[in-house]
Amino acid sequence: MKILLATSEMAPFAKTGGLADVAGALPKALAALGHEVAVVMPLYGSIDRAALGATLLFPEVRVDLPTGGRSLAVWTAPLPGTPAGAPVTVYLIEDDGLFNRPQLYGEDGRDYPDNALRFAYFCMAALWMIKGLVWKPDIIHCNDWQTALIPIYLANRPDMQNDPDLTAIRILFTIHNLSYQGLFPKQTLDLLGLPPLLFNSEQLEFFDNLNLLKGALVFSHHLTTVSKQYAKEIQTAEFGCGLEGVLRQRADRLTGILNGIDNVEWNPETDKNLPAKFSRADKKNKALSKAAVQKHFGLPVDPKPVLLAVISRLANQKGLDLLVDVLPGLLSDEHVQFVLLGTGQPEYHEFFTLLAERYPTRVGIELGFNNALAHQIEAGADVFLMPSRFEPCGLNQFYSLRYGTVPIVRKVGGLADSIVNIGAADSISSGKATGYVFGPYKPKPLADSINKAIALFRGDRKAWEKLMDNGMAQDFSWTRSAKEYDKLMKLMLRAEK
Ligand code: ADP
């Protein structure tokens, strides 16, 4: 199959969250299965063309929208880390006015006001680019609202519906997070080059606003989301963000496929970010990572305290208000340390800054994005906390397992699908249990889980090490998930339109 993955971010070129990790890893795994895979994404100002060996492919792809015509350029670069036998080409859409900005989507907590147009030009350029390519994709795999206009344009613009290079293309659309929908004032529709009739409650209208994600849910051939549990949850009012009705209507075309992780990038046996490597068979150097993290955050370097960690966007989704409730109580114990790496909502910046001031020997925080430190924390922590309100898949729990760090997670979405709670007394010794899973979104169940973990960490070192070992034995690599995508895409190509 020829697969073109369309995305607004991809590691290592540009990343704000888990989508980038998926976009960087899934193409490699699909290519390894024998498919011809390419990626199309915007050429952001932060992407260093020279370093990537990018070359100019098309100097001008003309895109006409009611707001005006623009000429976008297309560059190509190889995706780093792909084997010579299964290369992945990245097409980078260049338009300095649209994409050469300090951030990807907005600054100072505010989205760029022209985001609808930025991604409209991107989507249309990605489609018209295909006309110039000898290589024509069978499937475009779109991701999140920034690529929603690809299925919407293909299904609704006569120039595209009748274009022989485009009509056969099937669209697979993956929802990475339903709470980001591409919502815009209804007048925006006039700027996007789409029939005004689409503004109705069955298609692009959402409570009198324009909702691009909704359009993608309606017009794509098949939908996936990033865990089986989240695929069920988003069909309910509690998790559906107002789109549960549309998703229920399309339930027969909605599949949950758990994300995998890049096992090469996240591997304690080869990780260059760590002071010393370790493995499942020989875990002792994990202690050096713990010491390095304590040192980095100015905490006492001591193996005895339990080191709790969070790496996260500081957004309501992530259950940080539960931590706000629970942490002060836990930190009265001098043998509890807590470190946090994250950036996001100002109220959380303020809370964690104050917490670190109050407990300088027990709390370390870094408010920013720091990939190397994220690796070090995954390796150095004893316990990783993910008390999310909702979590489509989550990636850090996988990294934690791989680095022998015990996850404590809430029973939602991909967290529920990936962590096995310590239940029956023998579940650690049987090799099944991998962490602590709590249910109700309340401080007490979280605090109880953390206290249980601390008790085991202190009271039964052998059981704790077995628990770490159970996690390190798990395989959440992309190979398995890529096979599910492979199967689904083959079915899509066989199915009637
Ligand atoms: P989401 O996509 O909702 O942010 P995920 O758990 O799916 O959450 O993915 C988050 C990714 O971003 C992980 O790879 C995580 O390590 C990384 N990450 C989040 N915040 C930071 C940060 N401040 N510094 C470095 N990496 C971060």
Short mmCIF file of C-alpha atoms and ligand atoms in Angstrom, two decimals:
data_model
loop_
_atom_site.label_atom_id
_atom_site.label_comp_id
_atom_site.label_asym_id
_atom_site.label_seq_id
_atom_site.Cartn_x
_atom_site.Cartn_y
_atom_site.Cartn_z
CA MET A 1 0.00 0.00 0.00
CA LYS A 2 0.98 3.60 -0.51
CA ILE A 3 0.23 5.56 2.64
CA LEU A 4 0.55 9.31 3.14
CA LEU A 5 0.35 10.39 6.77
CA ALA A 6 -0.81 14.00 7.17
CA THR A 7 0.04 15.68 10.44
CA SER A 8 0.64 19.08 11.98
CA GLU A 9 3.60 17.79 14.01
CA MET A 10 6.09 14.95 13.91
CA ALA A 11 9.06 14.05 16.09
CA PRO A 12 11.89 14.85 15.74
CA PHE A 13 11.01 17.78 13.42
CA ALA A 14 8.39 19.58 15.53
CA LYS A 15 6.64 18.42 18.69
CA THR A 16 4.17 19.68 21.24
CA GLY A 17 2.73 16.34 22.37
CA GLY A 18 2.02 12.69 21.79
CA LEU A 19 0.77 13.19 18.22
CA ALA A 20 4.34 14.02 17.20
CA ASP A 21 5.61 10.78 18.69
CA VAL A 22 2.98 8.77 16.83
CA ALA A 23 3.62 10.57 13.55
CA GLY A 24 7.36 9.95 13.87
CA ALA A 25 7.10 6.26 14.74
CA LEU A 26 4.07 4.76 12.97
CA PRO A 27 5.37 5.49 9.43
CA LYS A 28 8.60 3.63 10.20
CA ALA A 29 6.66 0.66 11.55
CA LEU A 30 4.37 0.60 8.49
CA ALA A 31 7.37 0.88 6.17
CA ALA A 32 8.96 -2.05 7.98
CA LEU A 33 5.85 -4.07 7.10
CA GLY A 34 6.59 -3.44 3.45
CA HIS A 35 4.42 -0.41 2.68
CA GLU A 36 5.47 2.74 0.86
CA VAL A 37 5.02 5.47 3.42
CA ALA A 38 5.38 9.24 3.32
CA VAL A 39 4.48 12.07 5.68
CA VAL A 40 3.23 15.55 4.88
CA MET A 41 3.51 18.35 7.44
CA PRO A 42 4.06 22.12 7.57
CA LEU A 43 7.59 23.47 7.33
CA TYR A 44 7.77 25.41 10.58
CA GLY A 45 10.43 28.05 11.10
CA SER A 46 12.04 25.88 13.78
CA ILE A 47 12.76 23.08 11.30
CA ASP A 48 16.35 23.21 10.13
CA ARG A 49 16.24 22.28 6.45
CA ALA A 50 20.00 22.14 6.01
CA ALA A 51 20.48 19.83 8.98
CA LEU A 52 17.81 17.49 7.64
CA GLY A 53 19.17 17.45 4.12
CA ALA A 54 15.88 18.81 2.75
CA THR A 55 15.63 19.60 -0.94
CA LEU A 56 13.12 21.70 -2.83
CA LEU A 57 10.66 19.53 -4.77
CA PHE A 58 7.97 21.92 -6.00
CA PRO A 59 8.70 25.64 -5.83
CA GLU A 60 5.03 26.54 -6.29
CA VAL A 61 1.86 24.71 -5.39
CA ARG A 62 -0.97 27.09 -6.07
CA VAL A 63 -3.81 27.15 -3.55
CA ASP A 64 -6.82 29.37 -4.17
CA LEU A 65 -9.16 30.13 -1.32
CA PRO A 66 -11.72 32.93 -1.12
CA THR A 67 -9.26 34.93 1.02
CA GLY A 68 -6.72 34.85 -1.80
CA GLY A 69 -4.35 32.67 -3.73
CA ARG A 70 -1.03 31.62 -2.27
CA SER A 71 1.93 29.78 -3.70
CA LEU A 72 3.30 27.25 -1.27
CA ALA A 73 6.50 25.30 -1.83
CA VAL A 74 7.10 21.64 -1.09
CA TRP A 75 10.39 20.35 0.27
CA THR A 76 11.36 16.75 0.87
CA ALA A 77 13.60 15.21 3.49
CA PRO A 78 14.18 11.65 4.61
CA LEU A 79 12.73 10.76 8.01
CA PRO A 80 15.79 10.21 10.21
CA GLY A 81 16.20 6.73 11.61
CA THR A 82 14.53 4.87 8.78
CA PRO A 83 16.50 1.97 7.32
CA ALA A 84 17.75 2.32 3.75
CA GLY A 85 15.52 -0.53 2.65
CA ALA A 86 12.36 1.10 3.98
CA PRO A 87 12.81 4.87 3.67
CA VAL A 88 10.07 7.30 4.67
CA THR A 89 9.90 10.57 2.78
CA VAL A 90 8.69 13.68 4.54
CA TYR A 91 7.00 16.37 2.44
CA LEU A 92 7.31 19.75 4.09
CA ILE A 93 4.85 22.45 3.03
CA GLU A 94 6.51 25.84 3.07
CA ASP A 95 4.78 29.18 3.46
CA ASP A 96 6.68 31.57 5.70
CA GLY A 97 3.67 33.80 6.31
CA LEU A 98 1.71 30.84 7.65
CA PHE A 99 4.26 28.64 9.33
CA ASN A 100 7.41 30.57 10.12
CA ARG A 101 6.30 31.60 13.60
CA PRO A 102 7.77 31.09 17.08
CA GLN A 103 5.31 28.31 17.95
CA LEU A 104 3.18 25.73 16.14
CA TYR A 105 -0.35 26.75 17.14
CA GLY A 106 -0.21 29.88 19.26
CA GLU A 107 1.70 31.96 21.77
CA ASP A 108 1.16 33.00 25.40
CA GLY A 109 -1.75 30.62 25.80
CA ARG A 110 -3.60 32.10 22.80
CA ASP A 111 -4.14 30.30 19.51
CA TYR A 112 -3.03 32.12 16.38
CA PRO A 113 -6.23 33.83 15.14
CA ASP A 114 -5.76 32.55 11.59
CA ASN A 115 -5.33 28.87 12.51
CA ALA A 116 -8.32 27.79 10.40
CA LEU A 117 -6.77 29.39 7.34
CA ARG A 118 -3.23 28.23 8.10
CA PHE A 119 -4.37 24.63 8.13
CA ALA A 120 -6.81 25.11 5.25
CA TYR A 121 -3.89 26.16 3.04
CA PHE A 122 -1.85 23.29 4.41
CA CYS A 123 -4.57 20.70 3.67
CA MET A 124 -5.26 21.98 0.21
CA ALA A 125 -1.56 22.21 -0.64
CA ALA A 126 -1.09 18.62 0.58
CA LEU A 127 -3.85 17.49 -1.78
CA TRP A 128 -2.73 19.49 -4.83
CA MET A 129 0.83 18.36 -4.19
CA ILE A 130 -0.30 14.80 -4.94
CA LYS A 131 -1.07 15.81 -8.51
CA GLY A 132 2.58 16.60 -9.04
CA LEU A 133 3.86 13.38 -7.54
CA VAL A 134 4.54 10.23 -9.52
CA TRP A 135 3.81 8.39 -6.28
CA LYS A 136 0.06 8.51 -5.56
CA PRO A 137 -1.16 7.44 -2.15
CA ASP A 138 -3.92 4.83 -1.78
CA ILE A 139 -4.67 6.10 1.70
CA ILE A 140 -4.20 9.43 3.40
CA HIS A 141 -3.97 8.93 7.12
CA CYS A 142 -5.12 12.20 8.68
CA ASN A 143 -4.57 13.14 12.30
CA ASP A 144 -6.54 15.57 14.45
CA TRP A 145 -8.42 18.70 13.44
CA GLN A 146 -5.49 20.38 11.69
CA THR A 147 -5.86 17.81 8.90
CA ALA A 148 -9.67 17.60 9.02
CA LEU A 149 -10.07 19.68 5.89
CA ILE A 150 -8.45 16.95 3.80
CA PRO A 151 -11.50 14.62 3.99
CA ILE A 152 -13.86 17.59 3.96
CA TYR A 153 -12.35 19.04 0.77
CA LEU A 154 -12.12 15.67 -0.92
CA ALA A 155 -15.77 14.92 -0.30
CA ASN A 156 -17.19 18.34 -1.07
CA ARG A 157 -15.19 20.25 -3.65
CA PRO A 158 -16.20 19.37 -7.20
CA ASP A 159 -12.67 20.08 -8.50
CA MET A 160 -11.32 17.41 -6.17
CA GLN A 161 -14.20 14.94 -6.45
CA ASN A 162 -13.66 14.86 -10.19
CA ASP A 163 -9.90 14.77 -10.17
CA PRO A 164 -8.65 11.37 -11.35
CA ASP A 165 -5.58 11.60 -9.10
CA LEU A 166 -7.70 12.08 -6.00
CA THR A 167 -10.98 10.19 -6.38
CA ALA A 168 -9.65 6.76 -5.44
CA ILE A 169 -7.96 7.93 -2.25
CA ARG A 170 -9.40 6.57 1.00
CA ILE A 171 -9.20 8.61 4.18
CA LEU A 172 -8.38 7.15 7.53
CA PHE A 173 -8.79 9.76 10.26
CA THR A 174 -7.30 9.29 13.72
CA ILE A 175 -8.57 11.15 16.76
CA HIS A 176 -5.70 11.71 19.14
CA ASN A 177 -7.66 13.92 21.50
CA LEU A 178 -11.33 14.73 21.03
CA SER A 179 -11.15 17.86 23.14
CA TYR A 180 -9.27 19.74 20.41
CA GLN A 181 -11.85 20.17 17.68
CA GLY A 182 -10.86 23.10 15.49
CA LEU A 183 -13.80 25.27 16.55
CA PHE A 184 -14.18 28.59 14.76
CA PRO A 185 -16.85 31.29 14.31
CA LYS A 186 -19.32 30.25 11.64
CA GLN A 187 -18.23 33.07 9.31
CA THR A 188 -14.92 31.22 8.92
CA LEU A 189 -16.63 28.76 6.59
CA ASP A 190 -16.88 31.49 3.93
CA LEU A 191 -13.08 31.69 3.87
CA LEU A 192 -12.43 27.99 3.38
CA GLY A 193 -13.72 27.40 -0.13
CA LEU A 194 -16.55 25.06 0.87
CA PRO A 195 -20.28 25.07 0.05
CA PRO A 196 -22.25 27.09 2.66
CA LEU A 197 -24.80 24.27 2.81
CA LEU A 198 -22.31 22.23 4.83
CA PHE A 199 -23.15 24.44 7.78
CA ASN A 200 -25.85 22.19 9.22
CA SER A 201 -26.07 20.14 12.38
CA GLU A 202 -25.34 16.85 10.57
CA GLN A 203 -22.08 18.13 9.08
CA LEU A 204 -19.93 21.12 10.07
CA GLU A 205 -22.14 23.01 12.50
CA PHE A 206 -21.64 22.66 16.22
CA PHE A 207 -23.85 24.90 18.36
CA ASP A 208 -23.71 27.69 15.80
CA ASN A 209 -19.94 27.41 15.36
CA LEU A 210 -17.84 25.77 12.70
CA ASN A 211 -16.35 22.46 13.87
CA LEU A 212 -13.69 21.03 11.57
CA LEU A 213 -13.17 17.83 13.54
CA LYS A 214 -16.86 17.05 13.24
CA GLY A 215 -16.56 17.37 9.47
CA ALA A 216 -13.71 14.89 9.46
CA LEU A 217 -15.74 12.43 11.54
CA VAL A 218 -18.53 12.69 8.98
CA PHE A 219 -16.52 12.62 5.75
CA SER A 220 -13.65 10.19 6.40
CA HIS A 221 -13.98 6.61 5.21
CA HIS A 222 -12.85 5.18 8.52
CA LEU A 223 -12.04 6.56 11.96
CA THR A 224 -9.63 5.36 14.59
CA THR A 225 -8.67 6.54 17.98
CA VAL A 226 -5.70 5.65 20.07
CA SER A 227 -7.05 3.04 22.48
CA LYS A 228 -9.97 0.65 22.54
CA GLN A 229 -11.23 2.07 25.82
CA TYR A 230 -11.20 5.67 24.49
CA ALA A 231 -13.07 4.47 21.38
CA LYS A 232 -15.86 3.35 23.71
CA GLU A 233 -15.66 6.35 26.02
CA ILE A 234 -15.99 8.98 23.29
CA GLN A 235 -19.39 7.59 22.37
CA THR A 236 -20.69 8.69 25.78
CA ALA A 237 -21.70 12.14 27.00
CA GLU A 238 -19.01 12.07 29.70
CA PHE A 239 -16.10 11.84 27.25
CA GLY A 240 -17.65 12.72 23.89
CA CYS A 241 -17.12 16.50 24.13
CA GLY A 242 -20.45 17.03 22.39
CA LEU A 243 -19.51 14.79 19.45
CA GLU A 244 -20.74 11.54 21.00
CA GLY A 245 -23.81 11.51 18.75
CA VAL A 246 -21.77 11.70 15.54
CA LEU A 247 -19.40 9.07 16.86
CA ARG A 248 -22.23 6.73 17.77
CA GLN A 249 -23.62 7.13 14.25
CA ARG A 250 -20.25 6.09 12.88
CA ALA A 251 -19.57 3.39 15.49
CA ASP A 252 -19.27 0.70 12.79
CA ARG A 253 -16.40 2.71 11.26
CA LEU A 254 -14.61 3.54 14.49
CA THR A 255 -11.72 1.38 15.69
CA GLY A 256 -9.50 1.74 18.74
CA ILE A 257 -5.82 0.98 18.13
CA LEU A 258 -3.47 1.54 21.03
CA ASN A 259 -0.43 3.65 20.24
CA GLY A 260 2.97 2.07 20.51
CA ILE A 261 6.25 3.61 21.50
CA ASP A 262 9.47 4.12 19.66
CA ASN A 263 11.55 1.37 21.26
CA VAL A 264 14.78 2.76 19.86
CA GLU A 265 14.25 6.31 21.13
CA TRP A 266 13.03 5.05 24.53
CA ASN A 267 15.42 2.29 25.49
CA PRO A 268 17.32 2.31 28.81
CA GLU A 269 19.94 0.01 27.27
CA THR A 270 21.03 2.60 24.70
CA ASP A 271 19.66 5.93 25.96
CA LYS A 272 22.37 8.58 25.61
CA ASN A 273 20.53 10.93 27.94
CA LEU A 274 21.22 8.73 30.96
CA PRO A 275 24.35 8.84 33.12
CA ALA A 276 24.57 5.04 32.77
CA LYS A 277 22.58 2.48 30.83
CA PHE A 278 20.56 -0.27 32.43
CA SER A 279 18.37 -3.15 31.36
CA ARG A 280 15.78 -5.58 32.61
CA ALA A 281 18.52 -8.11 33.32
CA ASP A 282 20.71 -5.59 35.12
CA LYS A 283 18.80 -2.74 36.71
CA LYS A 284 21.39 -1.49 39.16
CA ASN A 285 22.37 1.61 37.16
CA LYS A 286 18.82 2.92 37.43
CA ALA A 287 20.01 4.17 40.82
CA LEU A 288 22.49 6.47 39.03
CA SER A 289 19.65 8.01 37.06
CA LYS A 290 17.73 8.59 40.29
CA ALA A 291 20.76 10.33 41.76
CA ALA A 292 21.16 12.43 38.61
CA VAL A 293 17.54 13.57 38.75
CA GLN A 294 17.82 14.43 42.43
CA LYS A 295 20.97 16.40 41.66
CA HIS A 296 19.39 18.18 38.70
CA PHE A 297 16.53 19.38 40.87
CA GLY A 298 18.73 20.29 43.84
CA LEU A 299 17.21 17.59 46.07
CA PRO A 300 19.23 15.51 48.54
CA VAL A 301 20.94 12.73 46.61
CA ASP A 302 19.75 9.69 48.50
CA PRO A 303 18.31 6.35 47.35
CA LYS A 304 15.99 6.11 50.36
CA PRO A 305 13.16 8.58 49.57
CA VAL A 306 10.59 7.42 47.07
CA LEU A 307 10.88 9.64 43.99
CA LEU A 308 7.48 10.47 42.46
CA ALA A 309 7.42 12.11 39.03
CA VAL A 310 5.17 13.86 36.55
CA ILE A 311 6.01 14.86 32.97
CA SER A 312 3.04 16.49 31.37
CA ARG A 313 1.35 19.30 29.60
CA LEU A 314 -0.05 21.25 32.53
CA ALA A 315 -3.65 21.11 31.35
CA ASN A 316 -6.89 20.24 33.15
CA GLN A 317 -7.06 16.96 31.24
CA LYS A 318 -4.06 15.65 33.13
CA GLY A 319 -5.66 15.48 36.58
CA LEU A 320 -3.36 18.06 38.12
CA ASP A 321 -6.09 19.38 40.40
CA LEU A 322 -6.01 15.99 42.12
CA LEU A 323 -2.28 16.42 42.67
CA VAL A 324 -2.89 19.90 44.05
CA ASP A 325 -5.09 18.25 46.69
CA VAL A 326 -2.94 15.23 47.41
CA LEU A 327 0.68 16.42 47.30
CA PRO A 328 0.82 18.66 50.37
CA GLY A 329 -0.33 15.73 52.55
CA LEU A 330 2.22 13.34 51.07
CA LEU A 331 5.07 15.80 51.39
CA SER A 332 4.77 16.01 55.15
CA ASP A 333 6.80 12.78 54.98
CA GLU A 334 10.48 13.68 54.65
CA HIS A 335 11.14 10.51 52.64
CA VAL A 336 8.91 11.51 49.78
CA GLN A 337 10.34 13.47 46.85
CA PHE A 338 8.36 14.84 43.92
CA VAL A 339 9.63 16.18 40.60
CA LEU A 340 7.64 17.72 37.79
CA LEU A 341 8.58 18.64 34.23
CA GLY A 342 5.85 20.44 32.36
CA THR A 343 4.44 23.57 30.93
CA GLY A 344 0.94 24.89 30.38
CA GLN A 345 -1.77 26.63 32.35
CA PRO A 346 -0.47 29.50 34.54
CA GLU A 347 -2.40 28.42 37.65
CA TYR A 348 -0.46 25.16 37.70
CA HIS A 349 2.84 26.97 37.14
CA GLU A 350 2.01 29.03 40.18
CA PHE A 351 0.93 26.09 42.34
CA PHE A 352 3.98 23.97 41.62
CA THR A 353 6.34 26.94 42.00
CA LEU A 354 4.92 27.61 45.45
CA LEU A 355 5.09 23.93 46.35
CA ALA A 356 8.80 23.84 45.46
CA GLU A 357 9.39 26.98 47.54
CA ARG A 358 7.61 25.40 50.49
CA TYR A 359 9.43 22.06 50.25
CA PRO A 360 12.82 22.90 48.74
CA THR A 361 14.35 19.57 49.79
CA ARG A 362 11.42 17.48 48.61
CA VAL A 363 10.06 19.12 45.46
CA GLY A 364 11.82 19.96 42.20
CA ILE A 365 10.08 21.52 39.23
CA GLU A 366 11.08 22.57 35.75
CA LEU A 367 8.52 24.57 33.84
CA GLY A 368 9.46 24.05 30.23
CA PHE A 369 9.88 21.46 27.52
CA ASN A 370 13.03 19.37 27.87
CA ASN A 371 13.26 16.07 26.05
CA ALA A 372 16.59 14.94 27.55
CA LEU A 373 15.31 15.62 31.05
CA ALA A 374 12.10 13.72 30.26
CA HIS A 375 14.24 10.66 29.48
CA GLN A 376 16.27 11.13 32.67
CA ILE A 377 13.16 11.44 34.82
CA GLU A 378 11.57 8.35 33.30
CA ALA A 379 14.78 6.48 34.13
CA GLY A 380 15.36 7.98 37.56
CA ALA A 381 11.91 8.05 39.15
CA ASP A 382 10.50 5.27 41.28
CA VAL A 383 6.86 6.11 40.58
CA PHE A 384 5.23 7.95 37.68
CA LEU A 385 1.87 9.67 38.24
CA MET A 386 -0.85 9.97 35.56
CA PRO A 387 -4.13 10.75 37.32
CA SER A 388 -5.74 11.98 34.09
CA ARG A 389 -9.35 13.10 33.87
CA PHE A 390 -9.32 11.54 30.42
CA GLU A 391 -6.43 10.08 28.42
CA PRO A 392 -6.92 8.94 24.82
CA CYS A 393 -3.78 6.81 24.99
CA GLY A 394 -0.98 8.43 26.96
CA LEU A 395 2.64 7.61 26.26
CA ASN A 396 4.48 8.25 29.46
CA GLN A 397 3.05 5.17 31.15
CA PHE A 398 4.69 3.06 28.43
CA TYR A 399 8.01 4.85 28.86
CA SER A 400 7.73 4.34 32.62
CA LEU A 401 7.20 0.60 32.22
CA ARG A 402 10.18 0.35 29.94
CA TYR A 403 12.44 2.20 32.37
CA GLY A 404 11.35 0.23 35.44
CA THR A 405 9.33 3.10 36.90
CA VAL A 406 6.03 2.05 38.42
CA PRO A 407 3.04 3.92 36.98
CA ILE A 408 0.06 5.05 39.03
CA VAL A 409 -2.75 5.83 36.61
CA ARG A 410 -6.45 6.53 36.52
CA LYS A 411 -8.64 3.90 34.90
CA VAL A 412 -9.44 5.82 31.70
CA GLY A 413 -8.68 5.50 28.01
CA GLY A 414 -5.31 4.12 27.08
CA LEU A 415 -4.20 4.07 30.71
CA ALA A 416 -6.90 1.50 31.46
CA ASP A 417 -5.85 -0.50 28.40
CA SER A 418 -2.15 -0.59 29.23
CA ILE A 419 -1.60 -0.85 32.99
CA VAL A 420 -2.61 -3.90 35.03
CA ASN A 421 -3.55 -3.05 38.59
CA ILE A 422 -2.08 -4.85 41.56
CA GLY A 423 -5.20 -6.70 42.52
CA ALA A 424 -5.13 -10.21 43.85
CA ALA A 425 -2.30 -10.91 46.26
CA ASP A 426 -0.34 -12.94 43.76
CA SER A 427 -0.65 -10.64 40.79
CA ILE A 428 2.85 -9.24 41.23
CA SER A 429 4.47 -12.64 41.56
CA SER A 430 2.51 -14.02 38.60
CA GLY A 431 4.04 -11.30 36.44
CA LYS A 432 0.69 -9.72 35.53
CA ALA A 433 0.53 -6.56 37.62
CA THR A 434 2.41 -3.58 36.26
CA GLY A 435 1.19 -0.66 38.38
CA TYR A 436 -1.60 0.95 40.37
CA VAL A 437 -4.90 1.81 38.71
CA PHE A 438 -7.56 3.86 40.50
CA GLY A 439 -11.10 4.64 39.40
CA PRO A 440 -13.07 7.61 40.72
CA TYR A 441 -11.76 11.06 39.83
CA LYS A 442 -11.23 12.05 43.47
CA PRO A 443 -8.16 12.88 45.58
CA LYS A 444 -8.59 9.99 48.01
CA PRO A 445 -8.30 7.07 45.56
CA LEU A 446 -5.17 8.70 44.11
CA ALA A 447 -3.70 9.26 47.57
CA ASP A 448 -4.54 5.67 48.52
CA SER A 449 -2.74 4.31 45.47
CA ILE A 450 0.33 6.45 46.12
CA ASN A 451 0.39 5.38 49.76
CA LYS A 452 0.11 1.73 48.79
CA ALA A 453 3.01 2.17 46.37
CA ILE A 454 5.11 3.91 49.00
CA ALA A 455 4.36 1.13 51.51
CA LEU A 456 5.47 -1.54 49.04
CA PHE A 457 8.56 0.46 48.02
CA ARG A 458 9.63 0.70 51.65
CA GLY A 459 8.29 -2.52 53.08
CA ASP A 460 8.91 -5.20 50.49
CA ARG A 461 11.83 -4.44 48.25
CA LYS A 462 11.66 -7.81 46.54
CA ALA A 463 8.03 -7.37 45.53
CA TRP A 464 8.78 -3.84 44.35
CA GLU A 465 11.61 -5.05 42.16
CA LYS A 466 9.39 -7.76 40.74
CA LEU A 467 6.78 -5.11 39.96
CA MET A 468 9.43 -3.07 38.14
CA ASP A 469 10.49 -6.18 36.31
CA ASN A 470 6.91 -6.96 35.23
CA GLY A 471 6.75 -3.51 33.64
CA MET A 472 10.09 -3.89 31.89
CA ALA A 473 8.93 -7.21 30.41
CA GLN A 474 6.02 -5.55 28.55
CA ASP A 475 6.19 -4.92 24.83
CA PHE A 476 4.31 -1.86 23.66
CA SER A 477 6.39 -1.33 20.55
CA TRP A 478 4.79 -0.05 17.37
CA THR A 479 5.18 -3.35 15.58
CA ARG A 480 2.02 -4.70 17.18
CA SER A 481 -0.09 -1.57 16.62
CA ALA A 482 1.23 -1.12 13.09
CA LYS A 483 -0.11 -4.58 12.24
CA GLU A 484 -3.57 -3.46 13.35
CA TYR A 485 -3.34 -0.35 11.14
CA ASP A 486 -2.12 -2.54 8.31
CA LYS A 487 -5.11 -4.85 8.63
CA LEU A 488 -7.56 -2.00 8.83
CA MET A 489 -6.09 -0.13 5.85
CA LYS A 490 -6.25 -3.28 3.73
CA LEU A 491 -9.91 -3.67 4.65
CA MET A 492 -10.54 -0.03 3.74
CA LEU A 493 -9.08 -0.52 0.29
CA ARG A 494 -11.24 -3.57 -0.29
CA ALA A 495 -14.46 -1.97 0.97
CA GLU A 496 -16.94 -0.26 -1.33
CA LYS A 497 -16.83 3.51 -1.12
P1 ADP B 1 -0.35 14.48 25.34
O1 ADP B 1 -0.19 14.15 23.89
O2 ADP B 1 -1.76 14.56 25.80
O3 ADP B 1 0.45 15.68 25.75
P2 ADP B 1 1.03 11.96 25.83
O4 ADP B 1 1.33 11.23 27.10
O5 ADP B 1 0.32 11.19 24.77
O6 ADP B 1 0.25 13.28 26.21
O7 ADP B 1 2.39 12.45 25.18
C1 ADP B 1 3.15 13.47 25.75
C2 ADP B 1 4.54 13.41 25.16
O8 ADP B 1 5.15 14.66 25.34
C3 ADP B 1 5.42 12.39 25.84
O9 ADP B 1 6.40 11.96 24.93
C4 ADP B 1 6.06 13.24 26.96
O10 ADP B 1 7.26 12.70 27.42
C5 ADP B 1 6.25 14.54 26.25
N1 ADP B 1 6.25 15.71 27.12
C6 ADP B 1 5.19 16.32 27.69
N2 ADP B 1 5.58 17.41 28.37
C7 ADP B 1 6.92 17.48 28.23
C8 ADP B 1 7.93 18.40 28.71
N3 ADP B 1 7.61 19.44 29.45
N4 ADP B 1 9.20 18.17 28.35
C9 ADP B 1 9.53 17.10 27.60
N5 ADP B 1 8.64 16.21 27.13
C10 ADP B 1 7.35 16.40 27.43
#
